[in-house]
Short mmCIF file of C-alpha atoms in Angstrom, two decimals:
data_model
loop_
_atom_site.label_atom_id
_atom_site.label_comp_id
_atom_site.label_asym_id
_atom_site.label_seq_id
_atom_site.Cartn_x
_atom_site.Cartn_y
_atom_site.Cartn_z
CA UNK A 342 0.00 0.00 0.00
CA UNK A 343 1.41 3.65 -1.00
CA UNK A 344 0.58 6.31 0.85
CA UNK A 345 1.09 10.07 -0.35
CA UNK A 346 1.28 12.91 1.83
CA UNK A 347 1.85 16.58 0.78
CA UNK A 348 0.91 19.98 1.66
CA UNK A 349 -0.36 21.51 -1.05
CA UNK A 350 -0.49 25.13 -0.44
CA UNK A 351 -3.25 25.49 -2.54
CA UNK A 352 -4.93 23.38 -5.37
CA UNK A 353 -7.58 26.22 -6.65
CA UNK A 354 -5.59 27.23 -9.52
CA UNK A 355 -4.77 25.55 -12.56
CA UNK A 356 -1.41 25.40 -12.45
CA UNK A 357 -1.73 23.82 -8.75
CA UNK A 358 -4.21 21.31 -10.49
CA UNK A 359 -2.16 20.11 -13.05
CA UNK A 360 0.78 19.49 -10.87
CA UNK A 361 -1.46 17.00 -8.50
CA UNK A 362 -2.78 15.73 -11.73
CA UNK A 363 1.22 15.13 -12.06
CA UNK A 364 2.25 13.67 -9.08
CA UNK A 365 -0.81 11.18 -9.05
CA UNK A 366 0.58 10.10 -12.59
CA UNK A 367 3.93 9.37 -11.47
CA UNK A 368 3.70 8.01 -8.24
CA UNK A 369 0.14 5.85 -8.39
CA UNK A 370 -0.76 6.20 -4.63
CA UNK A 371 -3.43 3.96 -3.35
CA UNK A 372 -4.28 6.43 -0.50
CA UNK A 373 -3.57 10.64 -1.12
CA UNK A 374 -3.53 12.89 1.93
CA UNK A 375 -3.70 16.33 0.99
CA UNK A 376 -3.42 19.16 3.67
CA UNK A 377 -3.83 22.97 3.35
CA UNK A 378 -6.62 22.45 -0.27
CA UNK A 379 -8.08 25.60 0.26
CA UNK A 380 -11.11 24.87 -1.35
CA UNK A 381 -14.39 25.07 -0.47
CA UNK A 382 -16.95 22.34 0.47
CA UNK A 383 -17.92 19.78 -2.17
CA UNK A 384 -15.17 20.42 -4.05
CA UNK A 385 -14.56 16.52 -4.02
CA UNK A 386 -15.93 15.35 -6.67
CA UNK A 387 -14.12 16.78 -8.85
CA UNK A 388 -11.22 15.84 -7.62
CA UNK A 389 -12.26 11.84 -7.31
CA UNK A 390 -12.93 11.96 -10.74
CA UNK A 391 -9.75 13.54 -12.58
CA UNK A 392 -7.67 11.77 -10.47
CA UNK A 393 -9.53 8.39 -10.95
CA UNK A 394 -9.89 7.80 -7.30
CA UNK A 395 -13.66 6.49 -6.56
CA UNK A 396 -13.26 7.00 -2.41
CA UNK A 397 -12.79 10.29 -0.45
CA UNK A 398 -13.56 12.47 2.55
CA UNK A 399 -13.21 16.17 2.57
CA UNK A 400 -12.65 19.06 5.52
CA UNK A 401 -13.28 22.25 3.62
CA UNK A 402 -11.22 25.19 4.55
CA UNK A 403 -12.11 28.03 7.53
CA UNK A 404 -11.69 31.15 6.03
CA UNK A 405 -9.53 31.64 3.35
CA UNK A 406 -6.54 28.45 4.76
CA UNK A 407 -6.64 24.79 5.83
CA UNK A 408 -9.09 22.56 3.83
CA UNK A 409 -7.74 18.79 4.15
CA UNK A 410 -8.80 15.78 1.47
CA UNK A 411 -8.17 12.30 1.64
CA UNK A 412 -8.79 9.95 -1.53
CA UNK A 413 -7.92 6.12 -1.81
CA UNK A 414 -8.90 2.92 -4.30
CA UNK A 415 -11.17 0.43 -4.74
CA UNK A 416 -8.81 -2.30 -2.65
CA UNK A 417 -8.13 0.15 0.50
CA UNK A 418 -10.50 -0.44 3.17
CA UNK A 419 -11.38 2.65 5.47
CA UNK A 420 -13.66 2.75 7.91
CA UNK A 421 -13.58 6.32 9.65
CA UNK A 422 -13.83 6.49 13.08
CA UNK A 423 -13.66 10.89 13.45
CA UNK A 424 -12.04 13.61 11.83
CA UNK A 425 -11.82 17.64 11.87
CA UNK A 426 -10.68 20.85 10.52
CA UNK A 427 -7.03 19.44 10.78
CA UNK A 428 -7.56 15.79 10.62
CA UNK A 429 -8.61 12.41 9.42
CA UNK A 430 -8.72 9.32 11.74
CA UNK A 431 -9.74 5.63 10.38
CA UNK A 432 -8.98 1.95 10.21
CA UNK A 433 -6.79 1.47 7.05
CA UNK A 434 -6.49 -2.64 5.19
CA UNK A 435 -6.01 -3.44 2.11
CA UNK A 436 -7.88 -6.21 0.51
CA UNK A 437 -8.04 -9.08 3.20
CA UNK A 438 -5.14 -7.86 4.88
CA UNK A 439 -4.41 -6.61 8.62
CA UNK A 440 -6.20 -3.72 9.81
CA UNK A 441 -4.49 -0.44 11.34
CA UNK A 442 -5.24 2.57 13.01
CA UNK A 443 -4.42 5.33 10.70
CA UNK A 444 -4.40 8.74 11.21
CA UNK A 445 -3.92 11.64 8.29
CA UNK A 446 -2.68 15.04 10.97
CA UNK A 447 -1.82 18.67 10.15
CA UNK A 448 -0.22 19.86 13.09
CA UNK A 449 -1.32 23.62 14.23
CA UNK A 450 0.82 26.28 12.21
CA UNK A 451 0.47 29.13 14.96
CA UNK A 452 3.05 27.68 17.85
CA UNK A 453 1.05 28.93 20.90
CA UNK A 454 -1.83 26.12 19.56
CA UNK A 455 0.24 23.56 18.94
CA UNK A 456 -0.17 22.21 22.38
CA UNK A 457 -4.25 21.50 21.44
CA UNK A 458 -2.32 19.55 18.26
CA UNK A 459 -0.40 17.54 20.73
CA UNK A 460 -3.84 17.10 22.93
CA UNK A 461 -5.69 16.04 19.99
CA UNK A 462 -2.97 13.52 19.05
CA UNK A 463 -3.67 11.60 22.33
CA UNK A 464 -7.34 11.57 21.96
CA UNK A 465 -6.91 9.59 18.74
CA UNK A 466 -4.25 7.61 20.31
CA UNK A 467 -7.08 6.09 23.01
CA UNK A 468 -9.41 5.23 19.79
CA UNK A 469 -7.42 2.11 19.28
CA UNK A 470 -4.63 1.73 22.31
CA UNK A 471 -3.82 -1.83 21.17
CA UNK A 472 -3.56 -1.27 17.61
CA UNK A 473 -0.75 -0.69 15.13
CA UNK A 474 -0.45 3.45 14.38
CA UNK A 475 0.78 4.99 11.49
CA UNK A 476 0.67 8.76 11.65
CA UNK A 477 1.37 10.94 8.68
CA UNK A 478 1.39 14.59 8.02
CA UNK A 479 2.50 18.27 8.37
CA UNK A 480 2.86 18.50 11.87
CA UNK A 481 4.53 22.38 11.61
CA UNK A 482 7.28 21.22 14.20
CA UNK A 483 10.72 19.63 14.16
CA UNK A 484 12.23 17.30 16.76
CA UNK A 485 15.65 18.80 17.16
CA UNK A 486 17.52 21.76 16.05
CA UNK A 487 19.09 19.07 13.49
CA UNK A 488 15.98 19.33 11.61
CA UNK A 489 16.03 23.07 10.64
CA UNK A 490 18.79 24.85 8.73
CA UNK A 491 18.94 28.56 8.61
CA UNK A 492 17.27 31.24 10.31
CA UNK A 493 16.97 31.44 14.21
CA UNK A 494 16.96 28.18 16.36
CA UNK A 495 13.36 26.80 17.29
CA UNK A 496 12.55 27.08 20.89
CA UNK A 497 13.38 24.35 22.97
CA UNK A 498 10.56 24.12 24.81
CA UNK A 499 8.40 23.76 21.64
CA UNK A 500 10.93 20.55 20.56
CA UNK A 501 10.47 19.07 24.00
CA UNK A 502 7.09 19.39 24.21
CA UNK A 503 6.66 17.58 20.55
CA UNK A 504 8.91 15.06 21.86
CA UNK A 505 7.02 14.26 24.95
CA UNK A 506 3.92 13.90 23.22
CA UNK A 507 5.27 11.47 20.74
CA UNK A 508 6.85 9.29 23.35
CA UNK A 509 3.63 9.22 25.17
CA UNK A 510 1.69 7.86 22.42
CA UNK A 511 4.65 5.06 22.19
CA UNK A 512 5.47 7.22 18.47
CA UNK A 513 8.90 6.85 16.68
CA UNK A 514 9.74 8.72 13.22
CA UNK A 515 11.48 5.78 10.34
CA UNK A 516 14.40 5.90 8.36
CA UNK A 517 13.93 7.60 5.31
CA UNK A 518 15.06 8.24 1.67
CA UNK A 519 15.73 11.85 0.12
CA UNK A 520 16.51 15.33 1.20
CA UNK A 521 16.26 15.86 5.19
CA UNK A 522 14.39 19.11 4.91
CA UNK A 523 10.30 18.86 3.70
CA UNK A 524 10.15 22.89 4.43
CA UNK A 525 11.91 25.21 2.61
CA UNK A 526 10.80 28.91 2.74
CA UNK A 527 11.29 31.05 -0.59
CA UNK A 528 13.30 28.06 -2.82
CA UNK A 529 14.58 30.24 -5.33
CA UNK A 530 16.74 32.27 -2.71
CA UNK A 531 20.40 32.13 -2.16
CA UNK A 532 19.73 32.19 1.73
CA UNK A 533 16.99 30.41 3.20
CA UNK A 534 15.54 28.35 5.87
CA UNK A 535 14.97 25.20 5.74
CA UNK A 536 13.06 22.46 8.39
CA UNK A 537 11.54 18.94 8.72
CA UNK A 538 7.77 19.40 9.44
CA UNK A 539 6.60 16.53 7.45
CA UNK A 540 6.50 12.98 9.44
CA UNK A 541 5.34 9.54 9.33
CA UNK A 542 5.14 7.88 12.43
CA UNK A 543 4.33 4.22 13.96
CA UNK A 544 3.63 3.20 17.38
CA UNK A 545 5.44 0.36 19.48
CA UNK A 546 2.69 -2.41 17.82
CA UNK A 547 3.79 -1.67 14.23
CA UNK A 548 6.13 -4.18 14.13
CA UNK A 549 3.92 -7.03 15.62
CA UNK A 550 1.48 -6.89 12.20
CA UNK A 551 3.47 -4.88 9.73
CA UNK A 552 7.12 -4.52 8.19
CA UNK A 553 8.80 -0.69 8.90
CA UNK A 554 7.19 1.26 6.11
CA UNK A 555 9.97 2.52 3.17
CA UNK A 556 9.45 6.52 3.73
CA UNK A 557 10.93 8.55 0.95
CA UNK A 558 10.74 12.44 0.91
CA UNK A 559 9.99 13.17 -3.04
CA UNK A 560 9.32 16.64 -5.06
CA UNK A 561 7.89 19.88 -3.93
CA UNK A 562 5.67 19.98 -7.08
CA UNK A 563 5.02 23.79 -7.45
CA UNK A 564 4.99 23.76 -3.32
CA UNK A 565 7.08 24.32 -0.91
CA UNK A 566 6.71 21.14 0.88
CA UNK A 567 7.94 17.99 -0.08
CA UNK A 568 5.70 14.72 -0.56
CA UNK A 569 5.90 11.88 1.66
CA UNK A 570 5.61 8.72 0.14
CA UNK A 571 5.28 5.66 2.46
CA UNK A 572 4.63 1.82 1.44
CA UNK A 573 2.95 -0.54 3.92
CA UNK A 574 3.33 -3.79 3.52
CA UNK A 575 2.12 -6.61 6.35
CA UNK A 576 4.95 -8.96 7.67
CA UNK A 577 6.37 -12.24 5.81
CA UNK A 578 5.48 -10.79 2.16
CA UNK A 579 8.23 -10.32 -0.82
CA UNK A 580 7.75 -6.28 -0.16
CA UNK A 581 10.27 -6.16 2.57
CA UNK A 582 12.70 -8.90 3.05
CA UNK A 583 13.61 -8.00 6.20
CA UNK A 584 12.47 -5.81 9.08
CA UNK A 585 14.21 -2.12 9.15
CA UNK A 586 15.16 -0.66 12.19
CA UNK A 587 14.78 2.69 13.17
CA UNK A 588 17.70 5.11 13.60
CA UNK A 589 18.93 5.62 17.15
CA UNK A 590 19.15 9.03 18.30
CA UNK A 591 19.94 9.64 22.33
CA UNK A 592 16.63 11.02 24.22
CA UNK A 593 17.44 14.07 26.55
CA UNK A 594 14.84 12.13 29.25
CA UNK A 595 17.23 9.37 29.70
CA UNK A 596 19.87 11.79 31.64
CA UNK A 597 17.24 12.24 34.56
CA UNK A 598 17.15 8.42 34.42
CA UNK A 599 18.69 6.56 37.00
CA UNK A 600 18.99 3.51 35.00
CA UNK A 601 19.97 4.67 31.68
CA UNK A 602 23.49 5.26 33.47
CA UNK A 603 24.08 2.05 34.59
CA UNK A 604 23.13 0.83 30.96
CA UNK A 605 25.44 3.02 29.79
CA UNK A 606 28.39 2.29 32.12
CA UNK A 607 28.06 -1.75 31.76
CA UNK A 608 27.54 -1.44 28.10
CA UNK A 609 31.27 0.56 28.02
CA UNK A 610 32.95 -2.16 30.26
CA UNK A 611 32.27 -4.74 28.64
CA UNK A 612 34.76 -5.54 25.81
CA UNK A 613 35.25 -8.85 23.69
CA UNK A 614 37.27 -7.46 20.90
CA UNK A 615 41.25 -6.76 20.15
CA UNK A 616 40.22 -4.02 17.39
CA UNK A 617 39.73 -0.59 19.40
CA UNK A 618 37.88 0.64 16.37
CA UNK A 619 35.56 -2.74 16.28
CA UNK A 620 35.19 -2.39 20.58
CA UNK A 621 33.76 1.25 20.16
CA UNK A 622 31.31 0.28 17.21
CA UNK A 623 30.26 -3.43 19.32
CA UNK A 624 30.16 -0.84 22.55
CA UNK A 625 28.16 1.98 20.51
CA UNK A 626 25.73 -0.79 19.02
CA UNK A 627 24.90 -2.47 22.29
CA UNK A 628 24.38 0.50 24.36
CA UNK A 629 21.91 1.80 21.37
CA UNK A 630 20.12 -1.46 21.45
CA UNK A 631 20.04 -1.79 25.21
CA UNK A 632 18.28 1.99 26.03
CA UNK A 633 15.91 1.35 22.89
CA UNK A 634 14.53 -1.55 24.83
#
């Protein structure tokens, strides 16, 4: 299953259109997410039918911004459980296989309400606790100063509180192919900033159901977000032959953490090889391995 994500910035225009139109083509997504329309209600139909999709939902915009549409084939299964001005929230299978709990998000863009996006985020985690979670969208914040190049640094309290929330809902962001940065403000400039708002996460039940979906951060096509292109497949089928595991990177929570130091310190005793360079990689590897669990 292939999953397309992208902030549109606008599909009211022709030009817009055509480049949709375009992307469709190329990539053949079996479910389309599309954030920030600006279009009006029942402007759906339209859009079912030139992109030869028979299925979709609609959130028109408030005021003149926002306006959200998901579309998605004949073999996808959805059965919606809610969704809002910012979001879409249903039970995803394709054909006869497993089921999960799949959530289309657009994070707040003003920063002083992205705490109700992070509020939100856990009422559609207790939908379906015990479920796989794949969550995909423009979630307007990055999770470490690592994701954003130019212009001032990004608060840190912002970060951490984006952090918490995914680590709450048991969330973790997956290896990925392409360019880091989905956001780039005013392409065409020699200096510019640049961030990674757009995510795709699963929860800690992913892996029980489903192989780590392939993420790959495509085009901008005529916007200035990048799409988001992930493929599900379930476990023990030829579209993954093995499981993928997600990139370590060292949580700022563990510090406070009693435990994490003793990890840490019997992790960097232990030793079973003559090659220093071979003992730092075996010590890196296990201590990685042994706070991820």
């Amino acid at each position: 299953m292939k999953i397309l994500s992208w902030n549109a910035r606008g599909l009211g225009n022709p030009t817009a259109f055509r480049h949709l139109k375009l992307l469709v083509r190329q990539l053949s997504p079996q479910v389309l997410f599309l954030m920030e329309t600006r279009l009006g209600s029942y402007s759906i139909s339209k859009f079912r039918h030139s992109l030869q999709f028979n299925n979709g939902l609609e959130s028109p915009r408030v005021g003149l911004s926002g306006g959200l549409m998901l579309l998605w084939k004949d073999n996808i299964n959805v059965s919606l459980n809610v969704f809002g001005p910012t979001y879409f929230d249903s039970f995803l299978s394709i054909d006869d296989g497993p089921t999960f709990h799949f959530t289309a998000f657009y994070g707040a863009p003003a920063a002083s309400n992205r705490s109700s996006s992070w509020t939100l985020l856990q009422r559609l985690n207790d939908i379906a606790p015990t479920m796989p979670w794949l969550v995909t969208g423009d979630f307007n914040e990055i999770l470490s100063q690592s994701d954003k190049y130019g212009g001032p640094l990004r608060n840190e309290s912002q970060i951490e509180a984006f952090r918490k929330a995914l680590d709450h809902y048991h969330l973790h962001d997956l290896p990925y192919d392409g360019d880091r940065f989905t956001w780039v403000k005013n392409r065409t400039a020699i200096s510019t900033t640049k961030e990674r708002l757009d995510w795709v996460f699963t929860n800690h039940l992913w892996n029980s159901c489903f192989d780590t979906p392939t993420v790959s951060h495509l085009d901008f096509f005529s916007s200035d977000h990048r799409t988001v292109d992930a493929i599900v497949a379930p476990l023990n089928t030829a579209a993954s032959s093995h499981r993928q595991r997600s990139r370590f990177r060292f949580e700022k929570l563990w510090l406070v953490d009693p435990e994490s130091k003793d990890i840490i310190t019997a992790c960097w005793s232990h030793g079973s090889h003559s090659d220093p360079i071979s003992s730092i990689i075996h010590k890196l590897e296990s201590c990685a391995t042994s706070l991820q669990q």
